[in-house]
Coordinates of C-alpha atoms in Angstrom, one line a residue:
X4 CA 0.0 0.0 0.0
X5 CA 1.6 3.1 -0.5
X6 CA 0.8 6.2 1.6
X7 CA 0.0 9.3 0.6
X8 CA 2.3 11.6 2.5
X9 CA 0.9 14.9 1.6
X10 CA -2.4 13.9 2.9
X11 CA -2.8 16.6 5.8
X12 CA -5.1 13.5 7.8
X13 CA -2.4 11.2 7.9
X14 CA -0.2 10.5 10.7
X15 CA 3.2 9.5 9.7
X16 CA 4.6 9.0 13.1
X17 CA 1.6 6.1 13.1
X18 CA 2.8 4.9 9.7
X19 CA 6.8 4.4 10.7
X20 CA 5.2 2.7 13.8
X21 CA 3.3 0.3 11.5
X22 CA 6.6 0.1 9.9
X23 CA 8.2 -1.0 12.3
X24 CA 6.0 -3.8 13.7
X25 CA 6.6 -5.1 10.1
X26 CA 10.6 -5.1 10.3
X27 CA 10.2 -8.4 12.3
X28 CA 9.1 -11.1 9.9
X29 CA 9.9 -15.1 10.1
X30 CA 13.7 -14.5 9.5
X31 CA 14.3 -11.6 12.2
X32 CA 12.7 -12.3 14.3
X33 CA 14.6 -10.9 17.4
X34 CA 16.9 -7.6 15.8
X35 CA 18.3 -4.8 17.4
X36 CA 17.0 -1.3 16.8
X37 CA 20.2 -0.8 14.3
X38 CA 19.0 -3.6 12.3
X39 CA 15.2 -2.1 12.5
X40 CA 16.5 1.2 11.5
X41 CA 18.2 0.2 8.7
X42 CA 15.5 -1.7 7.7
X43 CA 12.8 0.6 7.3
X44 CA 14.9 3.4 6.3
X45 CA 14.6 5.2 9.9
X46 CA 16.9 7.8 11.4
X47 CA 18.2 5.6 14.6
X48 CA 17.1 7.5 17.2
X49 CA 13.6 7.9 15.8
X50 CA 13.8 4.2 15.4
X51 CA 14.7 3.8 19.0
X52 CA 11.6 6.2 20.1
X53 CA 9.3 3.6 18.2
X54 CA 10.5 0.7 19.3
X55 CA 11.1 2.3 23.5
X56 CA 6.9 3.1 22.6
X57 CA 6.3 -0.2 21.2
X58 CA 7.9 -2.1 24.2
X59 CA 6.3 0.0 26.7
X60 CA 2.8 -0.7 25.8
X61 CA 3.5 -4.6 25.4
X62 CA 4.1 -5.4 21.6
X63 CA 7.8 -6.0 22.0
X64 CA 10.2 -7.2 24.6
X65 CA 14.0 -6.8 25.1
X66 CA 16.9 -9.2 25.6
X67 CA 20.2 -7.8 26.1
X68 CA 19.3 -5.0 23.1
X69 CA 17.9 -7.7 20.7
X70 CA 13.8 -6.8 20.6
X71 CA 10.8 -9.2 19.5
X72 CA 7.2 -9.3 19.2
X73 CA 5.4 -10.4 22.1
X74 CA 2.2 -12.4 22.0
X75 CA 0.4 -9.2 22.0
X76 CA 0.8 -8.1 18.9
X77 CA -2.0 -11.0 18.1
X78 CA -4.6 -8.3 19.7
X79 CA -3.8 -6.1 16.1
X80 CA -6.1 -9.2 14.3
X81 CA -8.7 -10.1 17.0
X82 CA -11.0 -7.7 15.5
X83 CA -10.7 -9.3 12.2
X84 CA -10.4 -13.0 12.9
X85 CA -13.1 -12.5 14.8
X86 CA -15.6 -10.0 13.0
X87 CA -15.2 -12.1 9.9
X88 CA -15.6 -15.7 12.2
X89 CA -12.5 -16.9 11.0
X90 CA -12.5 -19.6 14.0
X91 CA -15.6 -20.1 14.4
X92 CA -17.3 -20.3 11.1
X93 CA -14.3 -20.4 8.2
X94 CA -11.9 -22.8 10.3
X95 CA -14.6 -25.9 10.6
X96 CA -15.7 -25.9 6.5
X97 CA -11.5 -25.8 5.7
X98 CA -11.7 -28.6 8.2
X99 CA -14.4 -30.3 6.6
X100 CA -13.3 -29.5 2.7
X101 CA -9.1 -31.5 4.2
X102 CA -11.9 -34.7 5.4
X103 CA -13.3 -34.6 1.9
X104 CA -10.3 -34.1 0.1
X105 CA -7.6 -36.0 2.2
X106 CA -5.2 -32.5 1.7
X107 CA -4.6 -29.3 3.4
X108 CA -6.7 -26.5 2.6
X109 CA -6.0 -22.7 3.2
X110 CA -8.2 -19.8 2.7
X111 CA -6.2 -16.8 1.5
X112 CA -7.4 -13.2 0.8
X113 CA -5.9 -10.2 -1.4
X114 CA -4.2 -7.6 0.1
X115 CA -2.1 -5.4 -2.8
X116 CA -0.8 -7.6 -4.7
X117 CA -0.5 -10.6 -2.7
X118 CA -2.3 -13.0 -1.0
X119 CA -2.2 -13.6 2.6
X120 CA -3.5 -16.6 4.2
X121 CA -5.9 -16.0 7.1
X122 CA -7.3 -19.7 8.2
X123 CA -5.6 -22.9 7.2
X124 CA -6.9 -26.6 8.1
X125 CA -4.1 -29.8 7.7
X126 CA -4.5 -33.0 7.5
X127 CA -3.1 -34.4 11.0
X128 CA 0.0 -37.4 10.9
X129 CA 0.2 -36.9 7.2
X130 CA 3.6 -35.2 5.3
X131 CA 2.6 -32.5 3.3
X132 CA 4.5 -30.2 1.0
X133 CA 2.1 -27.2 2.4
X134 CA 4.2 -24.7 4.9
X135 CA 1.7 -22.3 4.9
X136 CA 0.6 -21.1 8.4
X137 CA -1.9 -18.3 8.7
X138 CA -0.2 -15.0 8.4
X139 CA 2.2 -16.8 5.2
X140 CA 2.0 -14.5 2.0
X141 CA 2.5 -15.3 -1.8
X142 CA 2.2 -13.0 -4.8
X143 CA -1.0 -12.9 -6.9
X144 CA 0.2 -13.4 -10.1
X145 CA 2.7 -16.7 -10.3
X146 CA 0.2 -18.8 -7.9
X147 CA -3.5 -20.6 -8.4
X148 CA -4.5 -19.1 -5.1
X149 CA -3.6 -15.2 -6.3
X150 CA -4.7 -16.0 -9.9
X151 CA -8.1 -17.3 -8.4
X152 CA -9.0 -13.7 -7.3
X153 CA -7.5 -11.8 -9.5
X154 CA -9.6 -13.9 -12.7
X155 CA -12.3 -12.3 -10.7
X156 CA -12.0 -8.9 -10.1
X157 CA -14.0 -6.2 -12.1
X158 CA -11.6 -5.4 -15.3
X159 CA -10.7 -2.2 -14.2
X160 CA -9.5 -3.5 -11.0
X161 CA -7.5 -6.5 -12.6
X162 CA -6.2 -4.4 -15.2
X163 CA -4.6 -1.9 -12.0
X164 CA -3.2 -5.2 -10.1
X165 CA -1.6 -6.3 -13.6
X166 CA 0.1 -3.3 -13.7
X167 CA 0.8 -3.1 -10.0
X168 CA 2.2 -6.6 -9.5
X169 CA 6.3 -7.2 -9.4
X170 CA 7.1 -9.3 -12.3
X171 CA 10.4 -10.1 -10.4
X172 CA 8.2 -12.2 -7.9
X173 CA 8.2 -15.1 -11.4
X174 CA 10.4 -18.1 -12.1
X175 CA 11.3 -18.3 -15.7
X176 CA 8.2 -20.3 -16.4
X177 CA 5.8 -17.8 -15.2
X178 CA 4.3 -15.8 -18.2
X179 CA 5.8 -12.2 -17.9
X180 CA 3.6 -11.0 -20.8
X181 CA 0.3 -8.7 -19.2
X182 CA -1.5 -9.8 -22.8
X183 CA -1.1 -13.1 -21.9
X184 CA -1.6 -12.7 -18.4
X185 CA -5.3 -11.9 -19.0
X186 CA -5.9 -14.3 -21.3
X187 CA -4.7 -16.6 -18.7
X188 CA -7.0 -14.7 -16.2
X189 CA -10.1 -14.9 -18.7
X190 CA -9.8 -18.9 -19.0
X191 CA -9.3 -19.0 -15.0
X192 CA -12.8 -17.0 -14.9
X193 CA -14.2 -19.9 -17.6
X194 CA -13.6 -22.9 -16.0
X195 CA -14.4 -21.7 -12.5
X196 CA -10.5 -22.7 -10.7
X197 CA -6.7 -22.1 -11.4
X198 CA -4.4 -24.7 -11.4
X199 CA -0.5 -23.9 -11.3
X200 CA 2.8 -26.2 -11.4
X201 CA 6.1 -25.7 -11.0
X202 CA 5.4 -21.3 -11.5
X203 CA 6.3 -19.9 -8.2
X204 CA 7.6 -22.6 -6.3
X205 CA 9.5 -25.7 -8.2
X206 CA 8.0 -28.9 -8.6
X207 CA 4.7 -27.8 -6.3
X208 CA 1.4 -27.5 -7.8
X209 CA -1.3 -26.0 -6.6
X210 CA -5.4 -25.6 -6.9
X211 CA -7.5 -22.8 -6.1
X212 CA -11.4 -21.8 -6.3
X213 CA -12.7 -18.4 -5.8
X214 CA -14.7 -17.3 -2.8
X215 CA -17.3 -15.1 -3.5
X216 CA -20.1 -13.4 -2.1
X217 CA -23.0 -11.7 -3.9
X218 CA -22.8 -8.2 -2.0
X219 CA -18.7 -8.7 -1.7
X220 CA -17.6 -10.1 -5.3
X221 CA -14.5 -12.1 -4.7
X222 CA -13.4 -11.9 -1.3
X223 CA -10.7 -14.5 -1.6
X224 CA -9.6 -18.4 -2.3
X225 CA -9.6 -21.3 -1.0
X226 CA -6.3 -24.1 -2.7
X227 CA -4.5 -26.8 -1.7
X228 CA -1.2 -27.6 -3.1
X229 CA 0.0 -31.2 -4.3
X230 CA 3.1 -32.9 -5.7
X231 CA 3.6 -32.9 -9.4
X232 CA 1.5 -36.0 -11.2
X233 CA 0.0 -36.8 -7.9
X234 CA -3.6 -36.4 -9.6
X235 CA -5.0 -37.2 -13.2
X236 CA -7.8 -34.3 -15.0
X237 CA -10.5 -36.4 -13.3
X238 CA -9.0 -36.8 -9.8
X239 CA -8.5 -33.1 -10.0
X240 CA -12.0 -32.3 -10.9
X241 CA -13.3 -33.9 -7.7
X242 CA -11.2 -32.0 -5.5
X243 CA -12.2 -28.5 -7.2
X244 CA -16.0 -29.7 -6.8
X245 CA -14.8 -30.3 -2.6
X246 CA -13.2 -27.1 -3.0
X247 CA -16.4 -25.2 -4.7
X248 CA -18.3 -26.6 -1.9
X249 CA -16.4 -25.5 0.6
X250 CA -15.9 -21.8 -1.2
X251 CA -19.6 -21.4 -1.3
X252 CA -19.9 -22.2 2.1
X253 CA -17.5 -19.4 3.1
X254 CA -18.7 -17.2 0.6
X255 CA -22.1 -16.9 2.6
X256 CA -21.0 -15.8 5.5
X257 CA -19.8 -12.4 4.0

């Protein structure tokens, strides 16, 4: 998202906290407020006034000058986990859609030009190829679950995230070509899913639905990801009917 800074309403003492908070990620995840500084471009000692702030009211601890989120920070997304029923409504149909289909299944939503995963339901005492954990981001054009919502968006708005997206994000099989790119979009919208192999991540394949609602439009995907020859064309028409089942389901409830 990028800020508007000459917008007189915004805060941009708020924003470099935001930024911040960000700085730790799943490979820092304890840094010292050099590392944070340099990170998000921050004069040190303003750096050290947002992180002093940050620590005082509970989002981040200290250990001899190395800092980390605490388990507060998880109060940011109460109020969306829970307005949108993420445990209580979204988590059981995932659970019930893995029973069906015998595979992990994650529900992702867009935000920019990625997607971020926000419930996720594995299959327990089985090896799976799926990392994801909620929270785990991927970018919308190189994946099923990205190209899922992105084949149906309004034109205008798919045309903006074509143009918006980072082509660098591709492996040398991913079609660079925005022409091609909505042709690829427009035959997602067709058939209904999106099915990728071997685009963003080698020798992974993955198989994504849309979610949507009627007052929403697409509000998100639902995929699971699979090894390479692991299901023939009719195999994998089963699991997108589980998976339409299970993105209806979640569809109603916004």
């Amino acid at each position: 998202m990028q800020l508007d800074e000459n917008d007189k309403e915004v805060s941009l003492t708020f924003a470099k906290g935001l930024a911040v908070i960000r700085a730790f990620d799943g490979r820092d995840r304890a840094i010292t407020i050099s590392e944070i500084a340099e990170k998000v471009k921050l004069n040190r000692a303003v750096a050290r006034r947002l992180v002093r702030t940050l620590e005082q009211l509970g989002y981040l601890s200290a250990d001899r000058g190395r800092y980390e989120l605490t388990p507060h920070i998880l109060t940011l997304s109460q109020g969306f986990i829970e307005g949108r029923g993420i445990a209580q409504i979204v988590q059981p149909i995932l659970r019930n859609a893995t029973e069906a289909i015998g595979e992990a299944v994650s529900f992702a939503m867009r935000d920019g030009n990625e997607a971020v995963y926000v419930a996720h339901s594995v299959v327990p005492s089985k090896f799976t190829l799926n990392r994801i954990s909620v929270g785990s981001r991927a970018p919308l054009l190189p994946t099923a679950i990205g190209r899922a919502i992105l084949a149906f968006l309004s034109d205008e708005e798919r045309d903006a995230a074509l143009a918006a997206c980072d082509h660098a994000t591709y492996t040398q099989r991913t079609e660079t070509d925005n022409d091609r790119l909505r042709g690829i979009l427009d035959a997602v919208r067709d058939v209904g899913y999106s099915w990728t192999e071997g685009e963003y991540v080698d020798r992974v394949c993955s198989l994504a639905v849309p979610v949507l609602s009627g007052t929403a439009g697409v509000v998100g995907s639902v995929s699971i990801i699979h090894e390479p020859g692991q299901y023939d064309p009719l195999a994998r028409m089963t699991i997108v009917g589980h998976l339409k089942r299970c993105a209806d389901n979640i569809g109603s409830t916004f």
